């Protein structure tokens, strides 16, 4: 057997530890650590696991509400939705792995987020994803889209959990670092939520699931550094997933959870056995003694270092009641999964790792978590951009041509090519399919009740003004839930930024956190779970700041769920909210004028709350036949999307005193909704205005064309053809079928 590598300054640096951090380790341990111990500290103290650059700012976010059962700090957040049920949900990133190996990176991201949810005792009922890719013309973009979408679809489809929606955008800042943010929502009995803490001394520590290999070693560390031209050499750090094993693990865990057997349970996610064992012991104020010789393995000759740091997928660690050991073993063996007692909970407060009859690591548990470095990184405020007046942006040749261009652009075209690869109907509870403002899934066990789910962020706003962009991400999630008739409950965040050691990048993070917090407090949407992903950059070029928000809302009665498509001919079309014609940082400016300047639209959180409450009231009273929030592309894009969803056209006109046509129709002012109502709409307008909410009748639904301001109509078929054709044509282009794609067909 070869000797363990010596711990030298170069080895310390290769583990992502600074000189000061290593000095702190020496102080904690009281001696030089061996290579396994160094690996354990490296795993626990890297950015991905310790949040050392973000923790001081994350503490400023609101996390509590009367309906919150469990906030940040566990595998996922949980909120009470009544009827003895809890919704358990979280969003996480799998960005770096998905750039290196797009199919496996995305697939294991989906698998990991589902495990976070069912570790809490919840059966997953839906997943979503927020995907950001580079410019369509970049040579890797098509390959990454194909791989990521294939990975998301294959994993979710095989496990049998519907992928019900999400978002996909393109921008050159993601050329060297695409983003894959995965969200999962599950349901659990509100009085049977499972946690990680394992504090019963003598309790057996059990490893269940798949066996351990060398895949994914240093995956969390890789996610805590930027890319350079050698990014492809990091391929061995990407985990390999098996959705069929995940399905077995899900069922076995839920079966055991139905008994009184589990003391604490933790997913073996980032840093594998290291993080799971330390977190269980730390939260239980205990110690843990591990015997790695008992660990199920699929490769020969694995060292203690490799076994502790492997990120092989579909694995769980749990502490169970001693008398339940044989019952638990029988359940996991029935599901043909590995089951092994690999340790015991102790009263020593130490992590002891044994292999081949020798102690390979002996470390205090508390400092691994509590004494991880916390940095208040220097930061500089993002310089404000000048606001654009409506006249500062050029008017198009025609409003109709501009609409057709926008509807066929990469960020606004139909995502059908993507979501048709996902099984969004499995389980039979999908009440609202992809393509609307929010997905809706009927809750099992309570007929007619639904959970609405959305993911939202507008990175170009965050780049222009991080605080306003953070506000807008939450506000748009609030609007999307409201637009289907749901009462917003809570949010999860996935905060994607560049290198936090750069003051300008840290400034965007600080600004975005401030905006998120303001909006969550104003809109009563606490953040109950989440993830920070730093170092999303290549050769020093960072992605646009992308603080993605995932949110859920509750629909008490699905008979009053609103949909995006017009409900019939002759319905009045009413816009709720004020339109000033804000074109700064808009898609109109980028796609029509070829510019990306200007301040983003201001977000008035008071107006968001008033307008949203008013719209939900209209939906609950049955006064609204269709509803859609106004966001990317502005008012006319929202109207066109409603027409496409229903197959019914419209005729609309600007009201007197409105901004110029291009600003009125394509400006991205916030806090707005379009509703379709029976009759002339006068009653809805009067009621809204009495509540202090702006409302204006724009026209009526009808016909098979779109008429704007009395100009020549554009046929709905023309708009549909432009909208539906871009993505399939792009993906059918040259270079899509890489060797990896062919291997997975």
XYZ file of C-alpha atoms in Angstrom:
745
model
C 0.000 0.000 0.000
C 1.438 3.387 -1.003
C 2.107 6.010 1.652
C -0.312 8.906 2.063
C 0.719 12.088 0.242
C 2.477 14.629 2.412
C 0.603 17.823 3.255
C 2.758 20.542 1.708
C 1.971 24.217 1.006
C 1.255 23.271 -2.614
C -1.165 20.528 -1.537
C -2.909 22.967 0.804
C -3.277 25.469 -2.040
C -4.572 22.761 -4.387
C -7.339 22.148 -1.852
C -8.487 25.768 -2.164
C -7.304 26.765 1.313
C -5.470 30.014 1.978
C -2.476 30.342 4.310
C -4.680 31.988 6.941
C -7.271 29.230 6.654
C -4.608 26.570 7.040
C -3.262 28.369 10.102
C -6.740 28.215 11.576
C -6.844 24.458 10.902
C -3.531 24.006 12.717
C -4.943 25.918 15.676
C -8.099 23.781 15.755
C -6.404 20.406 15.330
C -3.290 21.202 17.362
C -1.062 19.386 14.871
C -0.440 18.946 11.164
C -3.496 17.292 9.553
C -3.038 14.263 7.360
C -4.284 14.245 3.767
C -7.729 12.842 4.677
C -8.215 15.438 7.380
C -7.096 18.183 5.021
C -9.622 16.952 2.452
C -12.386 17.046 5.075
C -11.566 20.642 6.036
C -11.326 21.618 2.375
C -14.755 20.141 1.682
C -16.410 21.757 4.690
C -14.782 25.159 4.205
C -15.097 25.649 0.459
C -17.408 28.373 -0.813
C -20.072 25.948 -2.038
C -20.543 24.304 1.360
C -19.655 27.001 3.907
C -21.089 30.167 2.277
C -18.073 31.963 3.670
C -18.417 34.987 1.363
C -22.202 35.255 1.515
C -23.221 34.264 5.032
C -23.142 37.775 6.521
C -25.501 39.001 3.794
C -27.801 35.981 3.735
C -28.603 36.657 7.387
C -30.340 39.884 6.331
C -33.020 38.050 4.335
C -36.486 37.460 5.856
C -37.019 33.772 6.599
C -39.959 33.636 9.018
C -43.734 33.761 8.754
C -46.568 32.070 10.670
C -46.868 29.463 7.894
C -43.134 28.643 7.772
C -42.361 25.277 9.372
C -38.680 25.116 8.485
C -36.457 27.847 7.085
C -32.863 27.829 5.787
C -30.349 25.439 7.314
C -31.926 22.079 6.500
C -32.040 20.146 3.251
C -35.082 22.165 2.094
C -37.625 24.659 3.397
C -41.145 23.722 4.470
C -44.371 25.724 4.731
C -47.802 24.804 6.086
C -50.464 24.721 3.348
C -53.353 23.575 5.545
C -55.227 20.274 5.728
C -52.311 18.759 7.633
C -49.999 19.178 4.625
C -46.628 20.856 4.183
C -45.013 21.950 0.944
C -41.276 21.243 0.986
C -39.154 22.939 -1.664
C -35.731 24.202 -2.649
C -33.707 25.385 -5.634
C -30.012 24.663 -6.188
C -27.395 25.217 -8.850
C -25.444 22.673 -10.863
C -23.674 25.160 -13.083
C -20.056 24.075 -13.379
C -20.823 20.358 -13.861
C -23.380 21.219 -16.547
C -20.839 23.192 -18.535
C -18.257 20.413 -18.401
C -20.650 17.468 -18.948
C -24.035 19.035 -19.797
C -26.108 15.866 -19.806
C -24.775 14.363 -16.586
C -24.366 17.736 -14.897
C -27.998 18.676 -15.457
C -29.296 15.190 -14.666
C -27.493 14.975 -11.344
C -28.669 18.491 -10.510
C -32.245 17.268 -10.846
C -31.481 14.149 -8.814
C -29.788 16.123 -6.070
C -32.609 18.594 -5.612
C -35.178 15.783 -5.455
C -33.139 14.095 -2.719
C -33.059 17.349 -0.751
C -36.851 17.280 -0.768
C -37.545 13.635 0.015
C -34.856 13.662 2.712
C -37.296 15.906 4.586
C -40.019 13.245 4.305
C -41.794 14.775 1.302
C -42.807 12.998 -1.890
C -41.687 15.147 -4.854
C -44.671 16.300 -6.924
C -43.006 18.657 -9.411
C -39.691 20.023 -10.627
C -38.755 23.191 -12.488
C -35.535 24.578 -13.893
C -34.046 27.952 -14.789
C -31.509 27.643 -17.604
C -29.127 30.334 -18.917
C -27.053 29.747 -22.016
C -24.543 31.767 -24.001
C -25.180 33.623 -27.227
C -26.895 31.437 -29.845
C -23.995 32.016 -32.220
C -21.374 30.712 -29.810
C -19.965 27.355 -30.978
C -20.777 25.538 -27.699
C -24.269 26.886 -27.043
C -26.252 24.438 -29.166
C -24.347 21.489 -27.692
C -24.988 22.742 -24.149
C -28.705 23.288 -24.767
C -29.087 19.780 -26.188
C -27.167 18.167 -23.335
C -28.754 20.093 -20.484
C -32.321 19.702 -21.739
C -31.690 16.015 -22.393
C -30.280 15.541 -18.900
C -33.150 17.340 -17.173
C -35.745 15.400 -19.164
C -34.183 11.979 -18.897
C -33.691 12.095 -15.137
C -37.087 13.525 -14.226
C -38.920 11.321 -16.706
C -37.281 8.158 -15.401
C -37.981 8.966 -11.751
C -41.583 9.785 -12.618
C -41.751 13.335 -11.286
C -43.233 15.898 -13.705
C -41.095 18.778 -14.948
C -43.794 21.417 -15.099
C -42.049 24.584 -16.242
C -39.163 26.974 -15.856
C -37.319 29.513 -17.958
C -34.563 29.557 -20.574
C -32.647 32.620 -21.759
C -29.572 33.369 -23.868
C -26.841 35.981 -23.413
C -23.168 36.208 -24.318
C -22.109 36.558 -20.679
C -22.930 32.847 -20.240
C -20.746 31.718 -23.178
C -18.170 30.134 -20.887
C -20.370 29.319 -17.902
C -23.995 28.332 -18.455
C -26.331 28.178 -15.460
C -28.522 25.220 -14.503
C -30.754 25.951 -11.500
C -33.070 23.096 -10.483
C -36.113 23.381 -8.212
C -38.230 20.663 -6.640
C -41.480 20.810 -4.662
C -42.769 17.954 -2.531
C -45.596 17.270 -0.100
C -45.287 15.847 3.411
C -47.502 15.503 6.474
C -47.020 18.783 8.323
C -46.314 16.924 11.578
C -43.775 14.497 10.080
C -40.899 16.585 8.750
C -37.498 14.895 9.009
C -34.313 16.736 9.955
C -30.577 16.059 9.889
C -29.851 16.259 13.624
C -28.704 12.948 15.075
C -27.996 13.241 18.783
C -28.883 9.819 20.230
C -25.629 8.352 21.501
C -25.101 4.783 20.340
C -27.506 5.042 17.425
C -26.279 3.190 14.352
C -25.271 5.340 11.381
C -26.524 3.727 8.196
C -25.441 4.212 4.612
C -28.187 3.491 2.058
C -28.636 3.773 -1.686
C -26.035 3.289 -4.376
C -22.430 2.248 -3.895
C -19.492 4.657 -3.809
C -17.107 5.257 -6.685
C -14.532 7.865 -7.566
C -16.909 10.088 -9.541
C -17.448 13.584 -8.259
C -14.410 13.793 -5.970
C -13.747 17.522 -5.406
C -17.045 18.405 -7.099
C -17.903 20.980 -4.409
C -14.409 22.438 -4.582
C -14.649 22.664 -8.370
C -17.892 24.610 -7.922
C -15.982 27.049 -5.693
C -13.616 28.276 -8.399
C -13.876 29.926 -11.778
C -13.096 28.341 -15.148
C -10.127 28.866 -17.410
C -9.125 27.382 -20.753
C -8.535 24.007 -19.071
C -12.135 23.634 -17.869
C -12.546 20.382 -19.790
C -9.900 18.726 -17.626
C -12.324 18.938 -14.679
C -14.584 16.305 -16.237
C -13.725 13.639 -13.582
C -15.236 15.916 -10.914
C -18.701 15.581 -12.485
C -20.999 13.051 -10.851
C -22.802 10.295 -12.748
C -26.483 9.802 -12.004
C -28.834 6.812 -12.148
C -32.502 7.897 -12.052
C -33.765 4.337 -11.644
C -31.775 3.943 -8.427
C -33.072 7.346 -7.320
C -36.641 6.116 -7.725
C -35.911 3.050 -5.593
C -34.186 5.199 -2.976
C -37.157 7.572 -2.877
C -39.637 4.780 -2.270
C -37.466 3.013 0.302
C -36.843 6.197 2.288
C -40.520 7.146 2.335
C -41.453 3.612 3.412
C -38.994 3.745 6.311
C -40.177 7.257 7.202
C -43.685 5.883 7.693
C -42.277 3.990 10.684
C -40.759 5.458 13.848
C -37.236 4.414 12.929
C -35.255 7.464 11.814
C -33.491 9.819 14.225
C -31.771 11.978 11.605
C -31.249 11.801 7.858
C -29.033 13.664 5.423
C -28.556 13.484 1.661
C -24.993 12.724 0.577
C -24.766 15.708 -1.759
C -21.872 18.144 -2.006
C -18.724 16.620 -0.451
C -20.572 13.332 0.051
C -19.926 11.407 3.234
C -17.944 14.279 4.746
C -20.684 16.903 4.782
C -23.490 14.480 5.578
C -21.744 12.969 8.601
C -20.469 16.275 9.977
C -23.850 17.988 9.583
C -25.726 15.137 11.283
C -23.347 15.130 14.238
C -23.079 18.911 14.487
C -26.842 19.511 14.450
C -27.276 16.732 17.017
C -24.538 18.215 19.265
C -22.795 14.873 19.145
C -19.859 13.024 17.652
C -19.731 10.349 14.982
C -17.469 7.337 14.507
C -17.253 5.964 10.950
C -15.833 2.647 9.732
C -15.129 3.090 6.029
C -14.449 -0.605 5.565
C -18.230 -1.093 5.771
C -18.936 1.449 3.024
C -20.421 -0.153 -0.115
C -17.974 0.418 -2.994
C -17.994 -0.158 -6.700
C -14.265 0.442 -7.221
C -11.248 -1.306 -5.790
C -8.522 0.273 -3.693
C -10.387 3.418 -2.673
C -8.610 5.386 0.034
C -10.198 7.003 3.071
C -9.710 10.349 1.344
C -11.607 9.183 -1.737
C -14.405 7.564 0.242
C -14.971 10.680 2.345
C -14.971 13.089 -0.609
C -16.703 11.066 -3.322
C -19.906 12.646 -4.621
C -21.356 9.488 -6.098
C -25.086 9.977 -6.479
C -28.250 8.408 -5.015
C -26.884 7.951 -1.481
C -28.222 8.814 1.964
C -26.826 8.750 5.475
C -29.161 8.242 8.405
C -29.078 7.575 12.107
C -31.744 5.102 13.142
C -33.065 3.749 16.388
C -31.050 0.664 17.407
C -34.124 -1.540 17.622
C -35.115 -0.561 14.059
C -31.946 -1.755 12.343
C -33.301 -5.035 10.991
C -36.589 -3.439 9.900
C -34.672 -0.792 8.000
C -32.347 -3.344 6.449
C -35.295 -5.397 5.235
C -36.889 -2.375 3.566
C -33.758 -1.343 1.669
C -32.886 -4.886 0.666
C -36.451 -5.309 -0.626
C -35.824 -2.300 -2.886
C -32.465 -3.839 -3.929
C -30.406 -1.012 -2.464
C -27.179 -1.067 -0.496
C -27.649 -0.954 3.270
C -24.674 -0.858 5.614
C -24.071 0.193 9.201
C -21.004 2.401 8.806
C -20.753 3.956 12.257
C -22.268 5.100 15.526
C -23.311 8.367 17.096
C -20.985 9.160 20.019
C -20.789 11.645 22.875
C -17.218 12.676 22.034
C -18.035 15.636 19.809
C -15.487 14.316 17.325
C -15.509 12.918 13.805
C -13.447 9.719 13.861
C -12.844 7.959 10.554
C -11.387 4.448 10.490
C -10.200 2.290 7.620
C -8.149 -0.907 7.493
C -8.014 -0.949 11.286
C -6.437 2.503 11.517
C -7.776 5.925 12.452
C -7.563 8.014 9.268
C -9.127 11.186 10.678
C -9.860 12.444 14.177
C -11.298 15.948 14.210
C -13.598 18.035 16.410
C -17.027 18.326 14.802
C -18.083 21.803 15.919
C -15.174 23.756 14.407
C -15.695 22.073 11.047
C -18.960 24.025 10.867
C -18.763 26.845 13.397
C -15.198 27.950 12.738
C -15.344 27.926 8.977
C -14.083 31.325 7.838
C -16.674 34.040 7.315
C -15.549 36.891 5.112
C -16.908 40.388 4.779
C -15.505 40.882 1.317
C -14.808 44.424 0.170
C -17.414 45.648 -2.275
C -18.215 48.656 -4.403
C -21.649 49.808 -5.421
C -22.638 49.237 -9.037
C -22.621 52.629 -10.805
C -26.174 53.714 -11.685
C -27.149 53.903 -15.316
C -28.867 56.910 -16.800
C -32.612 56.493 -17.262
C -33.933 56.476 -20.817
C -36.888 58.599 -21.827
C -39.278 57.022 -24.366
C -37.864 59.286 -27.047
C -34.293 58.091 -26.388
C -35.056 54.727 -28.034
C -35.771 54.594 -31.772
C -39.275 53.791 -32.980
C -39.618 50.729 -35.236
C -40.635 50.828 -38.865
C -43.918 49.329 -37.711
C -45.292 48.063 -34.420
C -46.344 44.807 -36.098
C -42.836 44.117 -37.449
C -41.313 44.796 -34.047
C -43.784 42.410 -32.434
C -43.014 39.638 -34.918
C -39.272 40.115 -34.356
C -39.626 39.964 -30.596
C -41.922 36.942 -30.621
C -39.353 35.048 -32.686
C -36.315 36.155 -30.662
C -34.265 33.692 -28.564
C -35.575 34.956 -25.218
C -39.249 35.201 -26.201
C -39.744 32.358 -28.669
C -41.756 29.284 -27.744
C -40.023 26.812 -25.434
C -42.139 23.947 -26.748
C -39.032 22.178 -28.139
C -37.771 22.043 -24.536
C -40.832 21.154 -22.516
C -42.072 18.515 -24.934
C -38.975 16.516 -23.912
C -40.191 16.618 -20.310
C -42.987 14.456 -18.992
C -45.044 17.237 -17.444
C -48.171 15.098 -16.980
C -46.817 12.079 -15.088
C -48.646 11.556 -11.757
C -51.765 13.009 -13.409
C -51.974 16.074 -11.186
C -50.637 18.800 -13.480
C -53.486 21.320 -13.564
C -51.640 23.945 -15.595
C -49.011 22.921 -18.125
C -45.839 24.736 -19.213
C -46.353 27.935 -21.159
C -48.342 30.017 -18.697
C -47.325 32.338 -15.881
C -46.931 29.574 -13.300
C -47.337 25.827 -13.280
C -50.107 24.434 -11.078
C -50.150 20.951 -9.554
C -53.165 19.566 -7.721
C -52.296 18.418 -4.218
C -52.888 14.719 -3.582
C -55.283 13.940 -0.788
C -57.234 17.202 -0.973
C -59.405 17.490 -4.047
C -59.497 20.845 -5.790
C -56.502 22.384 -4.002
C -53.399 23.332 -5.952
C -49.827 24.535 -5.564
C -48.587 27.107 -8.074
C -44.852 27.119 -8.867
C -42.647 29.608 -10.711
C -38.995 30.529 -11.290
C -38.010 34.079 -12.182
C -35.102 36.446 -12.711
C -34.219 39.140 -15.257
C -30.399 39.204 -15.299
C -30.166 42.242 -17.586
C -31.982 44.272 -14.906
C -29.623 42.927 -12.220
C -26.601 43.907 -14.281
C -27.953 47.434 -14.727
C -29.054 47.879 -11.096
C -28.561 44.886 -8.782
C -30.910 46.159 -6.063
C -33.720 46.907 -8.494
C -33.072 43.624 -10.286
C -33.338 41.759 -6.996
C -36.607 43.495 -6.230
C -37.937 42.681 -9.681
C -37.076 38.971 -9.454
C -39.248 38.613 -6.349
C -41.960 40.889 -7.732
C -42.223 38.911 -10.956
C -42.494 35.657 -9.028
C -45.253 37.276 -6.963
C -47.035 38.361 -10.163
C -46.726 34.984 -11.854
C -48.291 33.244 -8.863
C -50.978 35.901 -8.627
C -51.788 35.620 -12.346
C -53.001 32.034 -11.908
C -54.982 32.938 -8.803
C -52.508 31.690 -6.183
C -51.732 33.342 -2.869
C -47.911 33.664 -2.752
C -46.452 31.846 0.257
C -42.669 31.677 0.201
C -39.568 31.629 -1.950
C -36.304 29.808 -2.460
C -33.319 31.489 -4.064
C -30.424 30.393 -6.261
C -27.903 33.240 -6.328
C -25.515 32.985 -9.284
C -22.605 35.447 -9.420
C -18.958 35.718 -10.439
C -15.864 35.840 -8.235
C -16.730 37.321 -4.795
C -13.098 38.309 -4.303
C -13.662 41.061 -6.881
C -15.232 44.127 -5.211
C -17.385 44.914 -8.250
C -18.855 41.396 -8.277
C -19.369 41.444 -4.528
C -21.115 44.781 -4.971
C -23.642 43.243 -7.343
C -24.287 40.491 -4.793
C -24.779 42.933 -1.917
C -27.109 45.075 -4.016
C -29.171 42.106 -5.184
C -29.507 40.738 -1.636
C -30.767 44.122 -0.495
C -33.387 44.192 -3.253
C -34.476 40.608 -2.606
C -34.918 41.298 1.087
C -36.945 44.468 0.531
C -39.289 42.734 -1.883
C -39.729 39.593 0.217
C -40.676 41.683 3.251
C -43.054 43.903 1.303
C -44.770 40.981 -0.420
C -44.830 38.553 2.554
C -42.707 35.962 0.760
C -40.003 34.735 3.170
C -37.038 32.875 1.728
C -37.022 29.422 3.333
C -34.215 27.704 1.428
C -31.668 28.321 -1.262
C -28.168 28.207 -2.605
C -25.312 30.568 -3.491
C -23.201 29.842 -6.541
C -20.121 32.062 -6.854
C -17.215 31.897 -9.301
C -19.458 31.666 -12.357
C -16.917 33.095 -14.740
C -14.334 32.077 -17.306
C -10.974 33.795 -17.748
C -12.191 36.611 -15.497
C -15.432 37.294 -17.392
C -18.420 36.862 -15.095
C -21.981 35.930 -15.975
C -24.651 38.559 -15.576
C -25.696 38.626 -11.896
C -28.521 36.097 -11.752
C -30.350 35.865 -8.406
C -32.996 33.362 -9.483
C -36.149 33.155 -7.366
C -38.294 30.047 -7.121
C -41.629 30.559 -5.415
C -44.806 28.707 -4.534
C -48.368 29.823 -3.908
C -51.601 28.193 -2.821
C -54.869 27.924 -4.742
C -57.616 26.868 -2.345
C -60.091 26.067 -5.125
C -58.885 25.119 -8.604
C -62.287 26.087 -10.025
C -61.025 29.658 -9.660
C -57.626 29.123 -11.258
C -56.891 31.646 -14.017
C -55.255 30.787 -17.337
C -53.305 32.817 -19.844
C -55.474 32.338 -22.957
C -58.421 34.575 -23.831
C -61.688 32.946 -22.787
C -63.777 33.861 -25.825
C -64.662 36.305 -28.575
C -65.653 39.804 -27.566
C -64.107 39.823 -24.103
C -62.819 43.193 -22.946
C -59.049 43.483 -22.500
C -58.014 45.483 -19.433
C -54.509 46.407 -18.299
C -54.058 46.655 -14.535
C -51.267 49.031 -13.490
C -49.627 52.174 -14.854
C -47.736 52.308 -18.151
C -45.021 54.953 -18.448
C -43.211 53.329 -21.371
C -39.962 52.314 -19.660
C -37.517 51.003 -22.292
C -34.229 50.951 -20.367
C -32.627 47.460 -20.232
C -35.612 46.116 -22.189
C -35.768 43.336 -24.746
C -37.126 45.857 -27.251
C -33.981 47.920 -26.856
C -31.757 44.851 -27.255
C -33.550 43.024 -30.065
C -34.841 45.981 -32.115
C -32.278 48.720 -31.432
C -29.256 46.490 -30.730
C -28.536 48.249 -27.426
C -28.232 47.092 -23.815
C -28.116 50.411 -21.995
C -30.381 52.348 -19.682
C -31.646 51.875 -16.153
C -34.112 49.029 -15.568
C -37.749 49.796 -14.769
C -38.339 50.905 -11.183
C -40.150 48.444 -8.924
C -42.756 50.072 -6.683
C -43.369 47.370 -4.075
C -46.453 49.116 -2.735
C -47.999 49.085 -6.210
C -46.982 45.443 -6.671
C -48.822 44.506 -3.490
C -51.945 46.586 -4.232
C -52.227 45.494 -7.850
C -51.570 41.858 -7.071
C -54.107 41.776 -4.259
C -56.668 43.397 -6.567
C -56.067 40.871 -9.352
C -56.353 37.911 -6.997
C -59.613 39.356 -5.737
C -60.957 39.560 -9.290
C -59.952 35.956 -9.936
C -61.474 34.682 -6.685
C -64.762 36.409 -7.487
C -64.853 34.795 -10.904
C -64.695 38.168 -12.693
C -61.680 37.273 -14.833
C -61.741 34.955 -17.849
C -57.958 35.127 -18.426
C -54.958 36.754 -16.775
C -51.310 37.290 -17.694
C -48.578 39.337 -16.063
C -46.649 41.863 -18.162
C -42.896 41.301 -18.172
C -40.277 40.717 -20.900
C -41.209 42.471 -24.117
C -43.924 44.592 -22.542
C -47.647 44.893 -23.021
C -47.993 43.878 -26.659
C -45.910 40.721 -26.156
C -48.154 39.783 -23.215
C -51.236 40.293 -25.398
C -49.736 38.212 -28.215
C -48.960 35.390 -25.767
C -52.578 35.412 -24.588
C -53.730 35.265 -28.203
C -51.392 32.368 -29.030
C -52.547 30.431 -25.962
C -56.202 30.721 -26.998
C -56.107 30.967 -30.794
C -58.118 34.187 -30.544
C -56.841 37.507 -31.864
C -57.501 41.032 -30.605
C -57.879 44.670 -31.499
C -56.370 47.229 -29.100
C -55.643 50.950 -29.041
C -53.464 53.201 -26.956
C -55.463 55.362 -24.584
C -55.382 59.142 -24.889
C -52.297 60.721 -23.352
C -50.284 57.486 -23.490
C -46.525 57.429 -24.231
C -45.339 56.953 -27.847
C -46.432 53.686 -29.438
C -43.105 51.816 -29.169
C -42.735 52.820 -25.501
C -46.347 52.077 -24.578
C -46.509 48.688 -26.268
C -42.968 47.419 -25.561
C -41.975 49.238 -22.368
C -41.382 46.905 -19.424
C -43.046 48.856 -16.611
C -43.649 46.647 -13.581
C -46.697 45.805 -11.427
C -48.910 45.203 -14.471
C -51.349 42.484 -15.530
C -53.600 41.993 -18.526
C -57.031 40.542 -17.749
C -59.808 39.499 -20.103
C -63.337 39.959 -18.776
C -66.833 39.394 -20.100
C -68.731 42.519 -21.100
C -67.195 45.933 -21.648
C -64.829 45.851 -18.668
C -66.242 49.035 -17.142
C -67.128 47.340 -13.865
C -63.655 45.887 -13.400
C -62.050 49.245 -14.165
C -64.353 51.058 -11.733
C -63.719 48.543 -8.959
C -59.935 48.652 -9.454
C -59.831 52.440 -9.415
C -61.945 52.542 -6.269
C -59.222 50.391 -4.656
C -56.517 52.824 -5.783
C -55.369 50.587 -8.642
C -54.905 51.884 -12.180
C -56.970 50.058 -14.823
C -57.642 50.824 -18.491
C -59.666 49.086 -21.205
C -57.452 48.590 -24.265
C -59.837 46.809 -26.618
C -61.381 43.402 -27.140
C -60.457 39.829 -28.012
C -61.711 38.376 -31.286
C -60.858 37.256 -34.799
C -57.708 35.599 -36.080
C -55.427 38.617 -36.359
C -53.828 41.245 -34.142
C -54.759 44.866 -34.761
C -52.877 47.613 -32.950
C -53.816 51.298 -33.014
C -55.936 50.786 -36.119
C -52.961 49.837 -38.307
C -52.927 46.948 -40.764
C -53.483 43.723 -38.832
C -50.903 40.966 -38.531
C -52.289 37.456 -38.721
C -52.120 35.251 -35.667
C -50.659 32.538 -37.896
C -47.725 34.769 -38.837
C -46.999 35.500 -35.207
C -47.338 31.815 -34.285
C -44.981 30.741 -37.066
C -42.334 33.217 -35.900
C -42.850 32.274 -32.265
C -42.713 28.508 -32.749
C -39.962 28.229 -35.355
C -36.833 29.760 -33.856
C -35.817 27.145 -31.294
C -36.481 24.007 -33.402
C -34.660 25.589 -36.335
C -31.751 26.580 -34.125
C -31.445 23.135 -32.566
C -31.617 21.477 -35.996
C -28.619 23.520 -37.093
C -25.101 22.199 -37.707
C -23.060 20.781 -34.885
C -25.880 19.737 -32.551
C -25.316 15.986 -32.532
C -22.065 15.680 -30.615
C -20.650 12.323 -29.628
C -22.104 12.803 -26.147
C -25.576 13.539 -27.537
C -25.478 10.442 -29.753
C -24.363 8.274 -26.857
C -27.452 9.244 -24.852
C -30.046 8.773 -27.591
